[in-house]
mmCIF file of C-alpha atoms and ligand atoms in Angstrom:
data_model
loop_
_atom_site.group_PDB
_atom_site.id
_atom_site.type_symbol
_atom_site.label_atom_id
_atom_site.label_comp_id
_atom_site.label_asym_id
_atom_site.label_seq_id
_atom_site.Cartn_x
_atom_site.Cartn_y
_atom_site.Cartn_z
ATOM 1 C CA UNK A 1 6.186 20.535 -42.725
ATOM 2 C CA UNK A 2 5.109 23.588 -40.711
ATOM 3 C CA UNK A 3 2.366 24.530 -38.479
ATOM 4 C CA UNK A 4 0.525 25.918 -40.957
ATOM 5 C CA UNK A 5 0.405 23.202 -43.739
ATOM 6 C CA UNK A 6 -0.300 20.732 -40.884
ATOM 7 C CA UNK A 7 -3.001 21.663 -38.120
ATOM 8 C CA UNK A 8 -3.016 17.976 -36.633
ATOM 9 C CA UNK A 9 -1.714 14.624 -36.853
ATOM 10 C CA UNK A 10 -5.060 13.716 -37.842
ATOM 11 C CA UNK A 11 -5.974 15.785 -40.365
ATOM 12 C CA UNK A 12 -2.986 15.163 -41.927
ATOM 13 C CA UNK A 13 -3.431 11.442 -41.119
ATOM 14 C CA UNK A 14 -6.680 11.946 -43.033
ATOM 15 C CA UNK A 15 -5.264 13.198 -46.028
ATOM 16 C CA UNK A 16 -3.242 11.022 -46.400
ATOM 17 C CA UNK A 17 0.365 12.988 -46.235
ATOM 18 C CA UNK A 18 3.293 11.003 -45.010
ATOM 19 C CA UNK A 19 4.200 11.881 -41.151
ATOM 20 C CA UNK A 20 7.544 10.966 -39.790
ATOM 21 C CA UNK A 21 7.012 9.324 -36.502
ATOM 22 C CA UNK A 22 9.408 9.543 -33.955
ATOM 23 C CA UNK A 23 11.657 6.687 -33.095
ATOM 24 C CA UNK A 24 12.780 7.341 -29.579
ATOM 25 C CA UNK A 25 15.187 4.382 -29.050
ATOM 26 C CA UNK A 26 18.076 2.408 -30.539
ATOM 27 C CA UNK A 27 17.478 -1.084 -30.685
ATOM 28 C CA UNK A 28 20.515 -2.565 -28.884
ATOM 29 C CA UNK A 29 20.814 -6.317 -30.384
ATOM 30 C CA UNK A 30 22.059 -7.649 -26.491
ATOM 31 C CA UNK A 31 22.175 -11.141 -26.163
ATOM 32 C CA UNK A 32 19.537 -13.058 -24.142
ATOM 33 C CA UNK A 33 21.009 -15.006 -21.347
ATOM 34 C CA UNK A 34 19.793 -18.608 -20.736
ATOM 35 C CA UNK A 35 17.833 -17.478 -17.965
ATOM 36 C CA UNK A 36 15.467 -14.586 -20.453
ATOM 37 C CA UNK A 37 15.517 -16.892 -22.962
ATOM 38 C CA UNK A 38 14.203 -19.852 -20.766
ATOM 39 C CA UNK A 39 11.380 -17.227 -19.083
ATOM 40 C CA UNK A 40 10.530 -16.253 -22.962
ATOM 41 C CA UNK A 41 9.886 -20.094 -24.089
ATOM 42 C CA UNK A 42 7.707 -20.592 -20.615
ATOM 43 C CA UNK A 43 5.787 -17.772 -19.932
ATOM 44 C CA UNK A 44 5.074 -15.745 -23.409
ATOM 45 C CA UNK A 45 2.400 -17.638 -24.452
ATOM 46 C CA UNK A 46 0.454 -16.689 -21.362
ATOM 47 C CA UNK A 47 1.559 -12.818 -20.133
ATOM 48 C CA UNK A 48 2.974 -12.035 -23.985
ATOM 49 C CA UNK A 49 0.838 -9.952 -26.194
ATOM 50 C CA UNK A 50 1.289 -9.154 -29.932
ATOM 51 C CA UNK A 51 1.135 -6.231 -31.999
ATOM 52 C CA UNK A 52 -0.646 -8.148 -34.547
ATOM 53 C CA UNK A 53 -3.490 -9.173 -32.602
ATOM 54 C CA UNK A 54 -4.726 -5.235 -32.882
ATOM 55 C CA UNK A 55 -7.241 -3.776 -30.186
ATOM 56 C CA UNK A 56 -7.325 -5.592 -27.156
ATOM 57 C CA UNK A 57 -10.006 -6.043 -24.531
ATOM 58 C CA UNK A 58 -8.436 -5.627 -21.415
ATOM 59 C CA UNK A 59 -11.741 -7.402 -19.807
ATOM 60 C CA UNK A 60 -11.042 -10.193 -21.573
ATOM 61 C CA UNK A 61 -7.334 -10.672 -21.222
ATOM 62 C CA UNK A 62 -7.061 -10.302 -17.431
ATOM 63 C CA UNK A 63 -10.629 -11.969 -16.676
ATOM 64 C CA UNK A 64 -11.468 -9.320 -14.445
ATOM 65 C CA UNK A 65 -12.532 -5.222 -14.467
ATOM 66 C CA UNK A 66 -9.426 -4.105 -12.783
ATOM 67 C CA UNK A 67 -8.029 -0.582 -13.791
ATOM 68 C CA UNK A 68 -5.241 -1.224 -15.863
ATOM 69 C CA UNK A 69 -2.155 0.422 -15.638
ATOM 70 C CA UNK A 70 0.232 0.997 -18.639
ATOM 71 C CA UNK A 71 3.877 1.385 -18.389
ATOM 72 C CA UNK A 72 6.195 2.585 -21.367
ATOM 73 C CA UNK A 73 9.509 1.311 -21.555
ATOM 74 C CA UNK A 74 10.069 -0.760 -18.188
ATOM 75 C CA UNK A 75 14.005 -1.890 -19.194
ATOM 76 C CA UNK A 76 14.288 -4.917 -16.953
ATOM 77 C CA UNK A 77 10.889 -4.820 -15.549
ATOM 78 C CA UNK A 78 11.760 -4.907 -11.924
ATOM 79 C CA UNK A 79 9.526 -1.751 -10.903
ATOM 80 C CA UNK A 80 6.747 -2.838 -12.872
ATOM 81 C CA UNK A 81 6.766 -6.390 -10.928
ATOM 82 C CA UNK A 82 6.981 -5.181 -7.595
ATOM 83 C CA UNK A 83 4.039 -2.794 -8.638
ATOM 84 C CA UNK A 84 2.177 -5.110 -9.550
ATOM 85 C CA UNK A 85 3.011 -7.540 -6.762
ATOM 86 C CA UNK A 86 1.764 -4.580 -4.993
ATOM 87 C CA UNK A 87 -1.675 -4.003 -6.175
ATOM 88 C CA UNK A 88 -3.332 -7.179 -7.218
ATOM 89 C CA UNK A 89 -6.258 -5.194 -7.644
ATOM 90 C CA UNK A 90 -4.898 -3.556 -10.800
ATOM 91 C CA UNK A 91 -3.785 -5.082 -13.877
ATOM 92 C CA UNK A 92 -0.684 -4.437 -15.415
ATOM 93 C CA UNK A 93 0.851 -3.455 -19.149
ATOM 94 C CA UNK A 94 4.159 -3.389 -20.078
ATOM 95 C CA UNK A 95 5.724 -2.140 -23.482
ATOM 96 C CA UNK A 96 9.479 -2.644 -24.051
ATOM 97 C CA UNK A 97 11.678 -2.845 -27.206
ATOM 98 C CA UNK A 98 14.322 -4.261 -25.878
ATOM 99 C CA UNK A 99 13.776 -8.166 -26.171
ATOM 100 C CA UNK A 100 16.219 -9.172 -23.174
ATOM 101 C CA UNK A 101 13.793 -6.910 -21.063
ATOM 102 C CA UNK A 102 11.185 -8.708 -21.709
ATOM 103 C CA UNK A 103 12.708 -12.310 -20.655
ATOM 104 C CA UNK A 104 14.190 -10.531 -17.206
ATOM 105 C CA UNK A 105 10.484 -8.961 -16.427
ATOM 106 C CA UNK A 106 8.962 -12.648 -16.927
ATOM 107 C CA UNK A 107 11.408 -14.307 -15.003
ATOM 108 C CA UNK A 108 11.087 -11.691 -12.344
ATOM 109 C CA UNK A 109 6.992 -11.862 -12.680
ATOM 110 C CA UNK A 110 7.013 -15.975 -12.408
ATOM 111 C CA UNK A 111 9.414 -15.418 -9.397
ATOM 112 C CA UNK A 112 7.176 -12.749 -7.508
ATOM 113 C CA UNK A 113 3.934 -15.174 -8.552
ATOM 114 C CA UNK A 114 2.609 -11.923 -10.344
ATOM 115 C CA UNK A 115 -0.551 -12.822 -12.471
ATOM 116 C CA UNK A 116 -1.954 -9.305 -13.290
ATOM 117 C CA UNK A 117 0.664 -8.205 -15.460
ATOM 118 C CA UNK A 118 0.621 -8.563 -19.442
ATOM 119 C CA UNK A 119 3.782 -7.518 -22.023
ATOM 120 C CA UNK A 120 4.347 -5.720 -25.496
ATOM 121 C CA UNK A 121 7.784 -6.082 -27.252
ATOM 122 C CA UNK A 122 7.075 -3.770 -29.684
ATOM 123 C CA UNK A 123 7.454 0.084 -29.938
ATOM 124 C CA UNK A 124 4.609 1.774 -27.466
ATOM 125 C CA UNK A 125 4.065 4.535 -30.073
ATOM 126 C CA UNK A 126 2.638 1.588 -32.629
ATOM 127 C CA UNK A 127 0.801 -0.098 -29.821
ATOM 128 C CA UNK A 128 -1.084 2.893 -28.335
ATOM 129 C CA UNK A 129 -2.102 3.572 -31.796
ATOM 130 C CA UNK A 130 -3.193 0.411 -33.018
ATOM 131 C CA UNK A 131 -3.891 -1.808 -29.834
ATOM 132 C CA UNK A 132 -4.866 0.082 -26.659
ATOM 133 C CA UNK A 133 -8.594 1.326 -26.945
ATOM 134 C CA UNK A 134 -9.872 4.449 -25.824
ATOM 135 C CA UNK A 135 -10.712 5.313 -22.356
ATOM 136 C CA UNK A 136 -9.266 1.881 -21.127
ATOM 137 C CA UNK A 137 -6.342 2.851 -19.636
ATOM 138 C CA UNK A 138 -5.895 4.700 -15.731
ATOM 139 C CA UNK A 139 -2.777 5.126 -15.897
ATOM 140 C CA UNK A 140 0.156 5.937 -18.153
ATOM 141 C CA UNK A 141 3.860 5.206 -16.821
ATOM 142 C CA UNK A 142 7.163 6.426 -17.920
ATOM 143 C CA UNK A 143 9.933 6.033 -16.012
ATOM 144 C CA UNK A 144 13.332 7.152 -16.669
ATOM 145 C CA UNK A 145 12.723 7.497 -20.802
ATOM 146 C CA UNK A 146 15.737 7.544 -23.316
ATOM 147 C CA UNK A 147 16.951 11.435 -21.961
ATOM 148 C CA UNK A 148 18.310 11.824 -25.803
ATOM 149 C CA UNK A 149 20.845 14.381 -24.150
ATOM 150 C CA UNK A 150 21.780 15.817 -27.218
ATOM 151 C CA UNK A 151 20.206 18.882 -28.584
ATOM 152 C CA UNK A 152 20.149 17.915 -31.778
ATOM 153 C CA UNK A 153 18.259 14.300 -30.625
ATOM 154 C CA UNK A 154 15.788 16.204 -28.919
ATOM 155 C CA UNK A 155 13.198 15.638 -31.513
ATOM 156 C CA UNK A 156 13.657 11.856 -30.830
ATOM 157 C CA UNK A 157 12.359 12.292 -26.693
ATOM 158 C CA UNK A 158 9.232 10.014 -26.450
ATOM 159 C CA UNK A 159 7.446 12.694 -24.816
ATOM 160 C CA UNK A 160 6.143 15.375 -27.867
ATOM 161 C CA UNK A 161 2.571 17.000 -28.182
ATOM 162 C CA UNK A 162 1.443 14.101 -30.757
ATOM 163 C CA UNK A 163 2.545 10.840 -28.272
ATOM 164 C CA UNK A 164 1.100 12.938 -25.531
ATOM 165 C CA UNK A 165 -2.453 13.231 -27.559
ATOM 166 C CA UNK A 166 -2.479 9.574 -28.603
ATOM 167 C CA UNK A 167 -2.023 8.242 -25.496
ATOM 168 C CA UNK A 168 -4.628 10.877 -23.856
ATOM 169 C CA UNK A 169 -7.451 9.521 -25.933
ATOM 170 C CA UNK A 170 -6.496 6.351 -24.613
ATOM 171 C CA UNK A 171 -6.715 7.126 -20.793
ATOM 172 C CA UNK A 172 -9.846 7.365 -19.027
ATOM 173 C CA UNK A 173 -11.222 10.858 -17.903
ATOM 174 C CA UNK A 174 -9.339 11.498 -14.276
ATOM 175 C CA UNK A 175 -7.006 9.100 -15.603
ATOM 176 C CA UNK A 176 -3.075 10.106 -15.060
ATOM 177 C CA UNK A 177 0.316 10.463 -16.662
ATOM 178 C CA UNK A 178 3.238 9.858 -14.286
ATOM 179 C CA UNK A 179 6.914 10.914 -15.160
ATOM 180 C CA UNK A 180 10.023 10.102 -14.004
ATOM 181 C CA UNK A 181 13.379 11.518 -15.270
ATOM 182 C CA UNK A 182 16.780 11.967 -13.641
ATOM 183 C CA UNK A 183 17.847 14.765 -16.509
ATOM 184 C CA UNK A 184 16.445 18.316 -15.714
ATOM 185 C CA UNK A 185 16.088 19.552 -18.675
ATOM 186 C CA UNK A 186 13.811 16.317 -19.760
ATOM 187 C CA UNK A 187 12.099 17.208 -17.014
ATOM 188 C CA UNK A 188 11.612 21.101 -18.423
ATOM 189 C CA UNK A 189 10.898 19.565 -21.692
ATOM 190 C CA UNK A 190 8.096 17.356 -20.296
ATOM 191 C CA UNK A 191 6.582 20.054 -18.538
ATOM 192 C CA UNK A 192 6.571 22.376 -21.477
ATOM 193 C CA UNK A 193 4.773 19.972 -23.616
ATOM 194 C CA UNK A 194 2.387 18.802 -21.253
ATOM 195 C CA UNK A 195 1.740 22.677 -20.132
ATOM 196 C CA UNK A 196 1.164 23.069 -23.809
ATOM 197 C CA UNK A 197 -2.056 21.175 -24.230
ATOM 198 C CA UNK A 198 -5.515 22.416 -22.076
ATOM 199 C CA UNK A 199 -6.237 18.573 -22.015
ATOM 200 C CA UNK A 200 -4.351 17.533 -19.031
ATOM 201 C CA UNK A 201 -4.171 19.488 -15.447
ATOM 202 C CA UNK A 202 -0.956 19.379 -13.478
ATOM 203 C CA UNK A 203 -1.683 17.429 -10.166
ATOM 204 C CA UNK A 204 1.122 19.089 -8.704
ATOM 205 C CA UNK A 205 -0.482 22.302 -8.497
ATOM 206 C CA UNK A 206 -3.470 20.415 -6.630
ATOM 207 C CA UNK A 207 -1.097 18.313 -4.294
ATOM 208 C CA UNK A 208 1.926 21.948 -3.194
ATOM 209 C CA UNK A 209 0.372 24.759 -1.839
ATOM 210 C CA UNK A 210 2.449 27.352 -2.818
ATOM 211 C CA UNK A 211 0.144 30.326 -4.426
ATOM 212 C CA UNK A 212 2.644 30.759 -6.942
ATOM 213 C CA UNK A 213 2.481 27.499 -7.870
ATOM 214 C CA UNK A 214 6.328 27.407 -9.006
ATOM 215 C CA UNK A 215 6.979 23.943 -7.843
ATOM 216 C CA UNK A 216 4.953 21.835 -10.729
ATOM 217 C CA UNK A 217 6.653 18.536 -9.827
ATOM 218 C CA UNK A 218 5.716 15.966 -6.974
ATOM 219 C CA UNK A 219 7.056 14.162 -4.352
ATOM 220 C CA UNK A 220 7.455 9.852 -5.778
ATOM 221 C CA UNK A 221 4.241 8.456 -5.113
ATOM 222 C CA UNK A 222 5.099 5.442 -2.661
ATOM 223 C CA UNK A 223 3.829 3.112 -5.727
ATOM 224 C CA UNK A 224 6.672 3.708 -7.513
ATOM 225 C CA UNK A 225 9.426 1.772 -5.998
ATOM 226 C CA UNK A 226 12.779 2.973 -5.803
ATOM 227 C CA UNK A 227 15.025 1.318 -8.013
ATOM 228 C CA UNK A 228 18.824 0.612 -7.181
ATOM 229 C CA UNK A 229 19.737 3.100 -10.032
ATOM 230 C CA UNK A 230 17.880 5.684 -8.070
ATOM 231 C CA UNK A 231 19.339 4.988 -4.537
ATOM 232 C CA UNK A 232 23.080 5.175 -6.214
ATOM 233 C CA UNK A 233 21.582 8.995 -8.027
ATOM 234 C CA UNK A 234 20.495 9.609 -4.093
ATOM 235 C CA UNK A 235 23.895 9.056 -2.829
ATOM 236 C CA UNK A 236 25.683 10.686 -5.249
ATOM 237 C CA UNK A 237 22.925 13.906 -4.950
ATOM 238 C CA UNK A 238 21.333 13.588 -8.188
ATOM 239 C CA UNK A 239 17.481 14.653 -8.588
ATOM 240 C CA UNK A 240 14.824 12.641 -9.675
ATOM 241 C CA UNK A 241 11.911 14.738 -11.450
ATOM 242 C CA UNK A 242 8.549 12.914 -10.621
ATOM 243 C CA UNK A 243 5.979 14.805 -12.764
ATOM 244 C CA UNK A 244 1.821 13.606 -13.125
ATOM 245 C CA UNK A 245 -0.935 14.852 -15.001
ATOM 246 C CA UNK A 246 -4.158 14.327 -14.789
ATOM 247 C CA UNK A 247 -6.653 14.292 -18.198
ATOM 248 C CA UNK A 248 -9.308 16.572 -17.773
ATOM 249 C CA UNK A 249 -10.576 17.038 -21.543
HETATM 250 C C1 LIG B 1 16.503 4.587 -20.010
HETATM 251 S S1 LIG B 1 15.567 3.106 -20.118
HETATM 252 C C2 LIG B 1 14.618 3.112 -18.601
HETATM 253 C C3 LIG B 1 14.078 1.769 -18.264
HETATM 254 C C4 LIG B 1 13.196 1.678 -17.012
HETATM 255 N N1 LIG B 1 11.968 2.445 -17.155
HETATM 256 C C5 LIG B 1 13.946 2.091 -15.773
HETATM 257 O O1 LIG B 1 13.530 3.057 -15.125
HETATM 258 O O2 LIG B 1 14.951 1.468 -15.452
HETATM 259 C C6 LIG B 1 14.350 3.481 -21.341
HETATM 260 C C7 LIG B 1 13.685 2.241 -21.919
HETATM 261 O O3 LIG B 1 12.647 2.603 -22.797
HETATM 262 C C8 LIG B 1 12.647 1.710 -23.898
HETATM 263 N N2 LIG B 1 11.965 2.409 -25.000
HETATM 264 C C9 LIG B 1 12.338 3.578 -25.588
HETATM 265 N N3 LIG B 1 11.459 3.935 -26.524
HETATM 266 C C10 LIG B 1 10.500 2.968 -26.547
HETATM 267 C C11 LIG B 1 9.338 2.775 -27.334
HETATM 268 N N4 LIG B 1 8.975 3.653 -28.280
HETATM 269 N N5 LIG B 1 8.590 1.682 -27.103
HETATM 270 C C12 LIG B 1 8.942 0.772 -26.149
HETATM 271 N N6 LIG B 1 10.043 0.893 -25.376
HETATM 272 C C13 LIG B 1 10.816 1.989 -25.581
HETATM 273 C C14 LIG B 1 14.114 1.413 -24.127
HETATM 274 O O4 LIG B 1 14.311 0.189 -24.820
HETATM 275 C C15 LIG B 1 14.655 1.358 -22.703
HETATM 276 O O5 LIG B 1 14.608 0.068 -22.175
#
């Protein structure tokens, strides 16, 4: 399908002509350990939330007005606990695939005493479509996404012009995407697409003052904790790309 047979996802959508979606992980069949499985059995029923119960009310669901923050593939969960142990004044989503994930990111959210954080284990592109509603979200996280290193896997990277739209209608206006990678030429690819759309405005160029504006990446926000993977990348003098964009259309 080419550019000029297919204008947008949505007219397309609209008429009803099939559209590959990506699939930007593996599903890796890892065993749960006691521990996951024993957080899974306790605490799913209250922080666990399903595909199948469709478009959420965030209002509802944390009892509160907090922004709520989304993050897209958190692994093990232990940044997206300690960030929300952090701000209790935020709520927290997590999507993750990867069911043994989920049980380490409840086990680490019942040992931190977190309360403001909800989880998806389902694919995010399937829940932004189908369960986040517009202009809920103030914040978008993704940290560290599959890097697909492979030319040839390119086209499975999370982070195209179509994921980028759906989950733009989905953040409030001012709302931001943050990126993390540790692969430069992710980090190219994610500023290509994102420089692609008018919709979003690189905070970067607010935040460096360089009238060139050549550096289009910023420093890690002290929300996003470091994780261990990171401080071994530090040592061994491998960059981290942090990249965030705010929606302005
Ligand atoms: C390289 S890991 C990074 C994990 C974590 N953010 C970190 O920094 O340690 C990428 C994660 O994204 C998850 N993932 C990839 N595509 C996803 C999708 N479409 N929906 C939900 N999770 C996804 C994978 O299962 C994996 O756990």
């Amino acid at each position: 399908m080419t550019d000029n047979t297919r204008n947008t996802v949505e007219q397309a959508q609209a008429e009803g002509k099939y559209i590959r979606t990506i699939k930007s992980f593996v599903k890796r069949e890892g065993r749960l350990t006691k521990g996951q499985q024993k957080a899974l059995d306790q605490f799913w029923p209250t922080m666990g939330l399903e595909h199948k119960q469709g478009l959420v009310d965030f209002k509802t669901v944390f009892g509160n007005d907090n922004p709520v923050v989304l993050e897209i593939g958190f692994g093990m969960g232990a940044s997206l606990v300690e960030m929300a142990k952090n701000a209790p004044d935020k709520n927290f989503v997590g999507i993750e695939v990867h069911l043994p994930g989920v049980g380490a990111c409840l086990s680490s959210a019942d040992e931190a005493g977190v309360t403001n954080l909800r989880l998806y284990n389902h694919d995010a592109i399937e829940i932004l479509r189908d369960c986040i509603a517009d202009e809920s979200l103030t914040t978008v996280q993704l940290f560290f996404p599959d890097p697909w290193h492979k030319t040839r896997h390119h086209k499975r990277r999370i982070v195209q012009q179509a994921f980028v739209e759906s989950l733009r209608t989905k953040l409030k206006m001012g709302g931001v995407f943050h990126m993390a990678t540790d692969w430069e030429n992710y980090s190219e690819h994610m500023i290509e697409v994102m420089d692609s759309t008018d919709t979003f405005s690189n905070i970067a160029s607010k935040i460096n003052s360089d009238a060139n504006k050549t550096n289009v990446f910023v420093e890690r926000p002290d929300s996003r904790p470091l994780t261990k993977f990171e401080q071994r990348g530090h040592r061994l003098g491998h960059g981290v790309w942090d990249i965030m964009f705010e929606r302005v259309k």
